[in-house]
PDB file of C-alpha atoms in Angstrom:
ATOM      1  CA  MET A   1       0.130   0.427   0.140  1.00 82.00           C
ATOM      2  CA  ARG A   2       2.933   2.158   0.406  1.00 89.00           C
ATOM      3  CA  GLU A   3       4.173   1.677  -3.162  1.00 88.00           C
ATOM      4  CA  ARG A   4       0.313   3.051  -4.629  1.00 90.00           C
ATOM      5  CA  ARG A   5       0.487   5.783  -2.113  1.00 93.00           C
ATOM      6  CA  LEU A   6       3.389   7.517  -3.055  1.00 93.00           C
ATOM      7  CA  ALA A   7       2.357   6.832  -6.360  1.00 92.00           C
ATOM      8  CA  ALA A   8      -0.582   8.885  -6.003  1.00 95.00           C
ATOM      9  CA  LEU A   9       1.382  11.437  -4.235  1.00 96.00           C
ATOM     10  CA  VAL A  10       3.412  11.812  -7.612  1.00 96.00           C
ATOM     11  CA  ALA A  11       0.847  11.627  -9.718  1.00 95.00           C
ATOM     12  CA  LEU A  12      -1.585  14.088  -7.012  1.00 96.00           C
ATOM     13  CA  GLY A  13       1.415  16.808  -7.402  1.00 97.00           C
ATOM     14  CA  VAL A  14       2.056  16.182 -11.607  1.00 97.00           C
ATOM     15  CA  VAL A  15      -0.915  16.539 -11.863  1.00 97.00           C
ATOM     16  CA  VAL A  16      -1.727  19.952 -10.026  1.00 96.00           C
ATOM     17  CA  VAL A  17       1.730  21.602 -11.201  1.00 97.00           C
ATOM     18  CA  SER A  18       0.108  20.401 -14.849  1.00 97.00           C
ATOM     19  CA  GLY A  19      -3.407  21.906 -14.117  1.00 94.00           C
ATOM     20  CA  LEU A  20      -2.009  25.526 -13.126  1.00 93.00           C
ATOM     21  CA  ALA A  21       0.206  25.502 -15.824  1.00 95.00           C
ATOM     22  CA  VAL A  22      -3.330  24.983 -17.601  1.00 94.00           C
ATOM     23  CA  HIS A  23      -5.446  27.457 -16.195  1.00 88.00           C
ATOM     24  CA  ALA A  24      -2.385  30.527 -16.039  1.00 91.00           C
ATOM     25  CA  LEU A  25      -0.591  29.416 -19.325  1.00 93.00           C
ATOM     26  CA  GLY A  26      -3.239  27.863 -21.939  1.00 91.00           C
ATOM     27  CA  PRO A  27      -5.551  30.134 -24.359  1.00 93.00           C
ATOM     28  CA  ALA A  28      -8.851  31.255 -23.549  1.00 91.00           C
ATOM     29  CA  GLY A  29     -11.577  28.126 -24.880  1.00 93.00           C
ATOM     30  CA  SER A  30     -12.490  24.182 -25.186  1.00 94.00           C
ATOM     31  CA  ALA A  31      -9.360  23.019 -25.765  1.00 94.00           C
ATOM     32  CA  THR A  32      -7.947  24.201 -21.948  1.00 94.00           C
ATOM     33  CA  ASP A  33     -11.052  24.121 -20.358  1.00 94.00           C
ATOM     34  CA  ILE A  34     -11.655  20.528 -21.206  1.00 96.00           C
ATOM     35  CA  THR A  35      -8.236  19.706 -20.102  1.00 96.00           C
ATOM     36  CA  GLY A  36      -7.822  21.861 -16.524  1.00 95.00           C
ATOM     37  CA  ASP A  37     -11.750  19.096 -16.612  1.00 96.00           C
ATOM     38  CA  ALA A  38      -9.799  16.085 -17.284  1.00 97.00           C
ATOM     39  CA  LEU A  39      -6.913  17.011 -14.402  1.00 97.00           C
ATOM     40  CA  TYR A  40      -9.367  17.908 -12.383  1.00 97.00           C
ATOM     41  CA  ALA A  41     -10.653  14.440 -12.432  1.00 98.00           C
ATOM     42  CA  VAL A  42      -7.555  12.616 -12.506  1.00 98.00           C
ATOM     43  CA  ALA A  43      -7.105  15.022  -9.135  1.00 98.00           C
ATOM     44  CA  ALA A  44      -9.149  13.578  -7.164  1.00 98.00           C
ATOM     45  CA  TYR A  45      -8.742   9.527  -8.409  1.00 98.00           C
ATOM     46  CA  ALA A  46      -5.234   9.992  -7.315  1.00 97.00           C
ATOM     47  CA  GLY A  47      -6.218  11.964  -3.724  1.00 97.00           C
ATOM     48  CA  LEU A  48      -8.611   9.432  -3.186  1.00 98.00           C
ATOM     49  CA  VAL A  49      -6.306   6.669  -3.939  1.00 96.00           C
ATOM     50  CA  LEU A  50      -3.639   8.599  -1.617  1.00 96.00           C
ATOM     51  CA  LEU A  51      -6.267   8.848   1.167  1.00 96.00           C
ATOM     52  CA  PHE A  52      -7.457   5.224   1.104  1.00 97.00           C
ATOM     53  CA  PRO A  53      -5.216   3.392  -0.747  1.00 94.00           C
ATOM     54  CA  ARG A  54      -6.798  -0.045   0.074  1.00 94.00           C
ATOM     55  CA  TRP A  55      -9.917   1.126  -1.840  1.00 96.00           C
ATOM     56  CA  ARG A  56     -10.995  -0.757  -5.020  1.00 96.00           C
ATOM     57  CA  ARG A  57     -10.186   0.735  -8.562  1.00 96.00           C
ATOM     58  CA  LEU A  58     -13.905   1.274  -8.846  1.00 97.00           C
ATOM     59  CA  VAL A  59     -14.897   1.994  -6.166  1.00 97.00           C
ATOM     60  CA  VAL A  60     -11.779   5.205  -6.327  1.00 98.00           C
ATOM     61  CA  GLY A  61     -12.797   6.145 -10.146  1.00 98.00           C
ATOM     62  CA  ALA A  62     -17.183   6.127  -8.704  1.00 98.00           C
ATOM     63  CA  VAL A  63     -16.327   7.640  -5.943  1.00 98.00           C
ATOM     64  CA  ALA A  64     -13.842  10.101  -7.989  1.00 98.00           C
ATOM     65  CA  ALA A  65     -16.569  10.716 -10.071  1.00 98.00           C
ATOM     66  CA  LEU A  66     -19.504  11.708  -7.645  1.00 98.00           C
ATOM     67  CA  TRP A  67     -17.355  14.385  -6.317  1.00 98.00           C
ATOM     68  CA  CYS A  68     -16.616  15.744  -9.473  1.00 98.00           C
ATOM     69  CA  VAL A  69     -19.696  15.509 -11.048  1.00 98.00           C
ATOM     70  CA  GLY A  70     -21.653  17.089  -7.366  1.00 97.00           C
ATOM     71  CA  VAL A  71     -19.129  19.697  -7.350  1.00 97.00           C
ATOM     72  CA  GLU A  72     -20.952  20.377 -11.456  1.00 97.00           C
ATOM     73  CA  LEU A  73     -24.226  20.302  -9.991  1.00 97.00           C
ATOM     74  CA  LEU A  74     -22.945  22.858  -7.112  1.00 97.00           C
ATOM     75  CA  GLN A  75     -22.227  25.203  -9.643  1.00 96.00           C
ATOM     76  CA  LEU A  76     -26.089  24.890 -10.595  1.00 96.00           C
ATOM     77  CA  THR A  77     -26.380  27.131  -6.795  1.00 96.00           C
ATOM     78  CA  GLY A  78     -23.875  29.924  -7.544  1.00 93.00           C
ATOM     79  CA  VAL A  79     -22.266  28.723  -3.982  1.00 96.00           C
ATOM     80  CA  PRO A  80     -18.823  28.300  -5.766  1.00 96.00           C
ATOM     81  CA  VAL A  81     -19.331  32.375  -7.327  1.00 95.00           C
ATOM     82  CA  ALA A  82     -20.166  33.627  -4.380  1.00 95.00           C
ATOM     83  CA  LEU A  83     -17.317  32.114  -2.298  1.00 96.00           C
ATOM     84  CA  ALA A  84     -14.676  33.205  -4.663  1.00 95.00           C
ATOM     85  CA  ASP A  85     -15.269  36.458  -4.992  1.00 96.00           C
ATOM     86  CA  ARG A  86     -14.129  36.398  -1.469  1.00 96.00           C
ATOM     87  CA  PHE A  87     -11.035  33.446  -1.775  1.00 96.00           C
ATOM     88  CA  PRO A  88     -10.348  33.501  -5.642  1.00 94.00           C
ATOM     89  CA  PRO A  89      -8.603  30.503  -5.292  1.00 92.00           C
ATOM     90  CA  ILE A  90     -11.622  28.453  -3.916  1.00 94.00           C
ATOM     91  CA  ALA A  91     -12.732  28.711  -7.694  1.00 92.00           C
ATOM     92  CA  LEU A  92      -9.703  26.575  -8.857  1.00 89.00           C
ATOM     93  CA  VAL A  93     -11.698  23.494  -6.728  1.00 93.00           C
ATOM     94  CA  LEU A  94     -14.947  24.768  -7.002  1.00 94.00           C
ATOM     95  CA  GLY A  95     -15.328  26.058 -10.302  1.00 91.00           C
ATOM     96  CA  SER A  96     -17.782  28.564 -11.340  1.00 86.00           C
ATOM     97  CA  GLY A  97     -20.236  27.821 -13.404  1.00 90.00           C
ATOM     98  CA  PHE A  98     -22.224  24.742 -14.963  1.00 95.00           C
ATOM     99  CA  ASP A  99     -21.327  23.237 -18.076  1.00 95.00           C
ATOM    100  CA  ALA A 100     -22.773  20.134 -19.251  1.00 96.00           C
ATOM    101  CA  ARG A 101     -19.691  19.050 -21.011  1.00 97.00           C
ATOM    102  CA  ASP A 102     -17.760  19.234 -18.062  1.00 97.00           C
ATOM    103  CA  LEU A 103     -20.216  15.950 -16.979  1.00 97.00           C
ATOM    104  CA  LEU A 104     -18.635  13.790 -19.804  1.00 98.00           C
ATOM    105  CA  VAL A 105     -14.960  14.832 -19.716  1.00 98.00           C
ATOM    106  CA  TYR A 106     -14.536  13.709 -15.744  1.00 98.00           C
ATOM    107  CA  LEU A 107     -16.754  10.797 -16.281  1.00 98.00           C
ATOM    108  CA  CYS A 108     -14.198  10.086 -19.465  1.00 98.00           C
ATOM    109  CA  ALA A 109     -11.632  10.826 -17.472  1.00 98.00           C
ATOM    110  CA  VAL A 110     -12.141   9.158 -14.631  1.00 98.00           C
ATOM    111  CA  GLY A 111     -12.315   6.119 -16.485  1.00 98.00           C
ATOM    112  CA  VAL A 112      -9.430   6.706 -18.119  1.00 97.00           C
ATOM    113  CA  THR A 113      -8.090   6.765 -14.792  1.00 97.00           C
ATOM    114  CA  VAL A 114      -9.259   3.652 -13.540  1.00 97.00           C
ATOM    115  CA  ALA A 115      -7.790   1.549 -17.177  1.00 96.00           C
ATOM    116  CA  VAL A 116      -4.112   3.154 -16.414  1.00 95.00           C
ATOM    117  CA  ASP A 117      -4.055   2.362 -12.471  1.00 93.00           C
ATOM    118  CA  ARG A 118      -5.054  -1.118 -13.951  1.00 92.00           C
ATOM    119  CA  VAL A 119      -2.050  -1.038 -15.975  1.00 92.00           C
ATOM    120  CA  GLY A 120      -0.168   0.467 -14.008  1.00 83.00           C
ATOM    121  CA  VAL A 121       0.050  -1.657 -11.252  1.00 79.00           C
ATOM    122  CA  ALA A 122       0.517  -4.530 -13.911  1.00 83.00           C
ATOM    123  CA  LEU A 123       3.283  -3.364 -14.932  1.00 83.00           C
ATOM    124  CA  ALA A 124       5.323  -2.645 -11.802  1.00 78.00           C
ATOM    125  CA  ALA A 125       3.405  -6.042 -10.630  1.00 77.00           C
ATOM    126  CA  ARG A 126       5.559  -7.484 -13.928  1.00 81.00           C
ATOM    127  CA  THR A 127       8.555  -5.284 -14.003  1.00 79.00           C
ATOM    128  CA  ALA A 128       9.274  -6.147 -10.263  1.00 73.00           C
ATOM    129  CA  THR A 129       9.153 -10.014 -10.872  1.00 76.00           C
ATOM    130  CA  ASN A 130      11.976  -9.434 -13.840  1.00 77.00           C
ATOM    131  CA  ARG A 131      14.151  -7.567 -11.666  1.00 74.00           C
ATOM    132  CA  GLY A 132      13.667 -10.605  -8.828  1.00 69.00           C
ATOM    133  CA  GLY A 133      11.081  -9.269  -6.468  1.00 59.00           C
ATOM    134  CA  PRO A 134       8.364 -10.513  -4.977  1.00 58.00           C
ATOM    135  CA  ARG A 135       6.937 -14.404  -7.251  1.00 54.00           C
ATOM    136  CA  ALA A 136       4.231 -15.921  -6.882  1.00 51.00           C
ATOM    137  CA  LYS A 137       5.203 -19.656  -4.959  1.00 52.00           C
ATOM    138  CA  PRO A 138       5.077 -22.390  -7.497  1.00 48.00           C
ATOM    139  CA  PRO A 139       2.228 -25.142  -7.786  1.00 49.00           C
ATOM    140  CA  GLU A 140       2.450 -27.479  -5.101  1.00 48.00           C
ATOM    141  CA  PRO A 141       3.249 -30.621  -6.804  1.00 39.00           C
ATOM    142  CA  PRO A 142       0.609 -33.152  -7.153  1.00 44.00           C
ATOM    143  CA  GLY A 143       0.538 -36.111  -4.468  1.00 42.00           C
TER     144      GLY A 143
END
């Protein structure tokens, strides 16, 4: 679990830095918005893995997707905008305006992240085995 937490921490750091770079340096437009939304969903997933490394990937993915959808729906209330007026950085976490397209982006990004997590763990296990790391116990001979 320590390795999974460490990987999640590194991923979260890379995603947050990337998201801030996209926000600060990217041109205003659909591509930048979609990229930011996808990075937000990946950050939600990585943050959950960091906090709950024993959760199954699908549970982490479902909770991350629910978080993202919940935050997007919260934007319909105007609460995030009111909070951002008082503390502008909160807009990076809660957003500012509802966009139905964001819901699709979140779900797709979480789905891809779950798949990447699965493949990454499989590759890490294969690499560890090839380097003489933990191996599966050979089957007992019959009889």
